[in-house]
């Protein structure tokens, strides 16, 4: 039997979870039980875990990095983030982090380096942290966040391990183009089993297909050292890039899935106790392992469904003279629908975690998170012989996202299942510019897939720029947070011919340089600095910290001057007063407007 003095005291409800028929919903982590060993009914519990003091995160990407930083800052645990990429770890240990998220830098500095009053952090004046409810000036603070390449040491010392490795869509074999490639998860699991010398809690943080935890448990059990026990939890992330820090500090919910065993429920209770140090107790929800795994896929699939729906409506709006902003606003007022994710745009994009595997030095990227998760549901449905269900979810992908199955579409290349929204936007630009882009200059404002992030993967800008170049247009790109080298990496990913592409494409340091002499401006990312509407808060992006002067832009462009608003973020009337011809997604152009 375990020593009673070594077993962590958890809440009464957490204790009852470890007993037969115990509850499995919200935790009350602050009511302490007297013993975890013998209950009034004589039920004896022999549990392997101590209080969580050290956490290791395998993977330093868009999930692992921010999640670890916030946990280190807001709880009493020490967090180590590991990756085999030394350049990436060096960036995390520098003052220039490898990813951009509003407020993340100050949180990392505080948790990584510690604080004293002489550090001069002033609450309310640090990159919007006050608006996020973060006061990092809490007197003296010891460092509690470490970034390292010593993976085995971090695994061995950890009480709990987050697995935040890449799970891209398979590129070959059974399930090609739909199923998740779990090779990195398996590699991480085998490393954990080989290195661990004592029992640990393993937490799935990567987005994985339903029942992946079973495979993890089997590998750990088959390879564990004598006397070492592992319990596997599912704790899916629900982060939106651009608001990841806020999502971590004030989550809508924390989902923790576990096996219905005493040790599994205790493992869930211990993880819940860590989160409860800054997350309200009623937002920490436990459930079975498979429900937790599926909840992430289901949430992203439903969000993608909303985006596809409003983008489909935008095509009808453009053809009829309706305004998609007005239509989506009217729909969002219905309490059954709500206003979230009803913004028309050029198509969704974004991350799935980009990491090195633990034993394969190959950098691997994936499709957007929405696309990948829907593919997982399609593949899962087909494997369960639910073909009608698979067809339904596949139709959501077909409205939006790229595939490698390409077919000829005039002088352009389009996709079977498909870049419909991006292709519609491209064709509209070509039509408005007198059906000819050859020799014309297009200024592309924004390359990140959304504002307040430096992530470019599956960004609509990639497809749009390639489409413009295929029409022999000259393209000037500006983004306030994406490094030039990252833009080139995305553009040459398929061809590798940077020299050829540079004949038509340039990456500019300012928006004014990009717009100088342009025939048209194409707004792809909704950065605040591009807007000509009144600011609702502090402007935090851009080289100068100021909004774009559209009067100055108009004076430097060729006439007639066009603005194509891919995000419906501009006041068209103000731009038209400056002499621009404005076209926006989901709104009929002047030639297409229908009256009566």
Short mmCIF file of N, CA, C and O in Angstrom, two decimals, residues 62-63 65-71 73-74 92 97 99-108 126-136 238-252 278-279 452-453:
data_model
loop_
_atom_site.label_atom_id
_atom_site.label_comp_id
_atom_site.label_asym_id
_atom_site.label_seq_id
_atom_site.Cartn_x
_atom_site.Cartn_y
_atom_site.Cartn_z
N UNK A 62 2.76 26.16 -31.30
CA UNK A 62 1.70 27.10 -31.00
C UNK A 62 0.82 26.65 -29.83
O UNK A 62 0.11 27.47 -29.26
N UNK A 63 0.82 25.37 -29.50
CA UNK A 63 0.07 24.89 -28.34
C UNK A 63 1.00 24.76 -27.13
O UNK A 63 0.74 25.31 -26.07
N UNK A 65 4.06 25.92 -26.38
CA UNK A 65 4.71 27.11 -25.85
C UNK A 65 3.79 27.98 -25.00
O UNK A 65 4.05 28.21 -23.81
N UNK A 66 2.69 28.50 -25.57
CA UNK A 66 1.78 29.34 -24.79
C UNK A 66 1.14 28.63 -23.61
O UNK A 66 1.01 29.19 -22.53
N UNK A 67 0.72 27.37 -23.80
CA UNK A 67 0.09 26.62 -22.70
C UNK A 67 1.05 26.50 -21.52
O UNK A 67 0.67 26.72 -20.36
N UNK A 68 2.29 26.15 -21.80
CA UNK A 68 3.28 25.98 -20.74
C UNK A 68 3.58 27.30 -20.03
O UNK A 68 3.72 27.34 -18.80
N UNK A 69 3.67 28.38 -20.80
CA UNK A 69 3.99 29.69 -20.21
C UNK A 69 2.90 30.13 -19.24
O UNK A 69 3.18 30.60 -18.13
N UNK A 70 1.64 30.00 -19.65
CA UNK A 70 0.54 30.42 -18.79
C UNK A 70 0.45 29.52 -17.56
O UNK A 70 0.25 30.00 -16.43
N UNK A 71 0.62 28.23 -17.75
CA UNK A 71 0.56 27.32 -16.59
C UNK A 71 1.67 27.62 -15.60
O UNK A 71 1.46 27.60 -14.38
N UNK A 73 3.12 30.50 -15.12
CA UNK A 73 2.87 31.80 -14.49
C UNK A 73 1.76 31.74 -13.46
O UNK A 73 1.84 32.36 -12.40
N UNK A 74 0.71 30.97 -13.75
CA UNK A 74 -0.51 31.02 -12.95
C UNK A 74 -0.63 29.91 -11.91
O UNK A 74 -1.57 29.91 -11.12
N UNK A 92 13.02 30.54 -27.96
CA UNK A 92 12.20 30.63 -26.74
C UNK A 92 13.00 31.17 -25.56
O UNK A 92 12.44 31.78 -24.66
N UNK A 97 10.69 35.78 -29.40
CA UNK A 97 10.07 34.46 -29.37
C UNK A 97 9.79 33.96 -30.78
O UNK A 97 9.60 34.75 -31.71
N UNK A 99 7.14 32.58 -31.99
CA UNK A 99 5.77 32.82 -32.45
C UNK A 99 5.27 34.13 -31.85
O UNK A 99 5.79 34.59 -30.83
N UNK A 100 4.28 34.72 -32.51
CA UNK A 100 3.68 35.96 -32.00
C UNK A 100 2.26 35.70 -31.54
O UNK A 100 1.43 35.16 -32.27
N UNK A 101 1.99 36.08 -30.33
CA UNK A 101 0.64 36.13 -29.76
C UNK A 101 0.60 37.34 -28.85
O UNK A 101 1.53 37.56 -28.06
N UNK A 102 -0.44 38.16 -28.93
CA UNK A 102 -0.52 39.34 -28.06
C UNK A 102 -0.39 38.97 -26.58
O UNK A 102 -1.13 38.13 -26.08
N UNK A 103 0.58 39.59 -25.91
CA UNK A 103 0.77 39.37 -24.48
C UNK A 103 1.66 38.20 -24.12
O UNK A 103 2.09 38.07 -22.97
N UNK A 104 1.96 37.31 -25.09
CA UNK A 104 2.71 36.10 -24.77
C UNK A 104 4.13 36.42 -24.33
O UNK A 104 4.66 35.78 -23.40
N UNK A 105 4.76 37.42 -24.95
CA UNK A 105 6.16 37.70 -24.63
C UNK A 105 6.35 38.05 -23.17
O UNK A 105 7.25 37.53 -22.49
N UNK A 106 5.51 38.92 -22.62
CA UNK A 106 5.68 39.33 -21.23
C UNK A 106 5.40 38.17 -20.26
O UNK A 106 6.01 38.08 -19.20
N UNK A 107 4.46 37.31 -20.62
CA UNK A 107 4.17 36.16 -19.77
C UNK A 107 5.36 35.20 -19.77
O UNK A 107 5.77 34.69 -18.72
N UNK A 108 5.94 34.97 -20.94
CA UNK A 108 7.12 34.10 -21.02
C UNK A 108 8.28 34.70 -20.22
O UNK A 108 8.94 34.00 -19.45
N UNK A 126 1.73 46.84 -20.48
CA UNK A 126 2.54 45.82 -21.13
C UNK A 126 1.73 45.09 -22.20
O UNK A 126 1.13 44.06 -21.97
N UNK A 127 1.70 45.69 -23.38
CA UNK A 127 1.16 45.01 -24.56
C UNK A 127 -0.24 44.44 -24.33
O UNK A 127 -0.55 43.33 -24.73
N UNK A 128 -1.07 45.18 -23.66
CA UNK A 128 -2.45 44.75 -23.49
C UNK A 128 -2.67 43.73 -22.40
O UNK A 128 -3.76 43.18 -22.30
N UNK A 129 -1.68 43.44 -21.57
CA UNK A 129 -1.88 42.44 -20.52
C UNK A 129 -2.93 42.87 -19.52
O UNK A 129 -3.65 42.05 -18.97
N UNK A 130 -3.02 44.18 -19.25
CA UNK A 130 -4.04 44.66 -18.31
C UNK A 130 -5.43 44.31 -18.82
O UNK A 130 -6.30 43.88 -18.06
N UNK A 131 -5.65 44.48 -20.13
CA UNK A 131 -6.96 44.15 -20.70
C UNK A 131 -7.23 42.66 -20.64
O UNK A 131 -8.38 42.22 -20.69
N UNK A 132 -6.16 41.86 -20.53
CA UNK A 132 -6.33 40.42 -20.39
C UNK A 132 -6.52 40.01 -18.93
O UNK A 132 -6.69 38.83 -18.64
N UNK A 133 -6.46 40.96 -18.04
CA UNK A 133 -6.62 40.64 -16.63
C UNK A 133 -5.38 40.08 -15.98
O UNK A 133 -5.45 39.39 -14.97
N UNK A 134 -4.20 40.37 -16.55
CA UNK A 134 -2.96 39.84 -16.02
C UNK A 134 -2.17 40.95 -15.35
O UNK A 134 -1.86 41.96 -15.97
N UNK A 135 -1.87 40.77 -14.10
CA UNK A 135 -0.98 41.68 -13.38
C UNK A 135 0.27 40.88 -13.03
O UNK A 135 0.29 40.12 -12.07
N UNK A 136 1.31 41.02 -13.86
CA UNK A 136 2.50 40.21 -13.65
C UNK A 136 3.43 40.81 -12.62
O UNK A 136 4.44 40.22 -12.29
N UNK A 238 -8.37 24.26 -26.90
CA UNK A 238 -9.39 24.98 -27.68
C UNK A 238 -8.91 26.41 -27.93
O UNK A 238 -9.65 27.37 -27.72
N UNK A 239 -7.68 26.53 -28.38
CA UNK A 239 -7.08 27.85 -28.56
C UNK A 239 -7.37 28.38 -29.96
O UNK A 239 -7.32 27.63 -30.93
N UNK A 240 -7.61 29.68 -30.03
CA UNK A 240 -7.71 30.37 -31.32
C UNK A 240 -6.49 31.26 -31.44
O UNK A 240 -6.19 32.05 -30.54
N UNK A 241 -5.76 31.11 -32.54
CA UNK A 241 -4.57 31.94 -32.71
C UNK A 241 -4.98 33.41 -32.79
O UNK A 241 -5.98 33.77 -33.38
N UNK A 242 -4.16 34.23 -32.17
CA UNK A 242 -4.47 35.65 -32.06
C UNK A 242 -5.10 35.99 -30.73
O UNK A 242 -5.01 37.13 -30.26
N UNK A 243 -5.75 35.00 -30.11
CA UNK A 243 -6.34 35.19 -28.77
C UNK A 243 -5.92 34.06 -27.84
O UNK A 243 -6.59 33.78 -26.85
N UNK A 244 -4.80 33.39 -28.15
CA UNK A 244 -4.41 32.20 -27.39
C UNK A 244 -4.17 32.51 -25.92
O UNK A 244 -4.55 31.74 -25.04
N UNK A 245 -3.53 33.66 -25.62
CA UNK A 245 -3.25 34.00 -24.23
C UNK A 245 -4.55 34.21 -23.47
O UNK A 245 -4.74 33.70 -22.36
N UNK A 246 -5.47 34.96 -24.06
CA UNK A 246 -6.76 35.16 -23.41
C UNK A 246 -7.50 33.83 -23.24
O UNK A 246 -8.13 33.57 -22.20
N UNK A 247 -7.44 32.97 -24.28
CA UNK A 247 -8.12 31.68 -24.19
C UNK A 247 -7.55 30.81 -23.07
O UNK A 247 -8.28 30.03 -22.46
N UNK A 248 -6.26 30.93 -22.84
CA UNK A 248 -5.62 30.15 -21.77
C UNK A 248 -5.91 30.72 -20.39
O UNK A 248 -6.09 29.98 -19.42
N UNK A 249 -5.96 32.04 -20.30
CA UNK A 249 -6.22 32.68 -19.00
C UNK A 249 -7.69 32.58 -18.61
O UNK A 249 -8.01 32.40 -17.43
N UNK A 250 -8.58 32.70 -19.59
CA UNK A 250 -10.02 32.70 -19.31
C UNK A 250 -10.73 31.72 -20.24
O UNK A 250 -11.53 32.11 -21.09
N UNK A 251 -10.45 30.43 -20.09
CA UNK A 251 -11.04 29.44 -21.00
C UNK A 251 -12.54 29.29 -20.81
O UNK A 251 -13.06 29.46 -19.70
N UNK A 252 -13.24 28.98 -21.90
CA UNK A 252 -14.66 28.66 -21.81
C UNK A 252 -14.86 27.38 -21.01
O UNK A 252 -15.83 27.23 -20.27
N UNK A 278 -6.23 28.90 -11.39
CA UNK A 278 -6.63 30.13 -12.07
C UNK A 278 -7.92 30.01 -12.88
O UNK A 278 -8.47 31.01 -13.32
N UNK A 279 -8.45 28.81 -13.04
CA UNK A 279 -9.68 28.61 -13.80
C UNK A 279 -10.82 28.32 -12.83
O UNK A 279 -10.66 27.49 -11.93
N UNK A 452 -3.22 39.19 -35.39
CA UNK A 452 -2.68 38.89 -34.06
C UNK A 452 -2.01 37.53 -33.97
O UNK A 452 -1.97 36.92 -32.89
N UNK A 453 -1.50 37.04 -35.09
CA UNK A 453 -0.68 35.83 -35.08
C UNK A 453 0.33 35.94 -36.19
O UNK A 453 0.12 36.65 -37.18
#
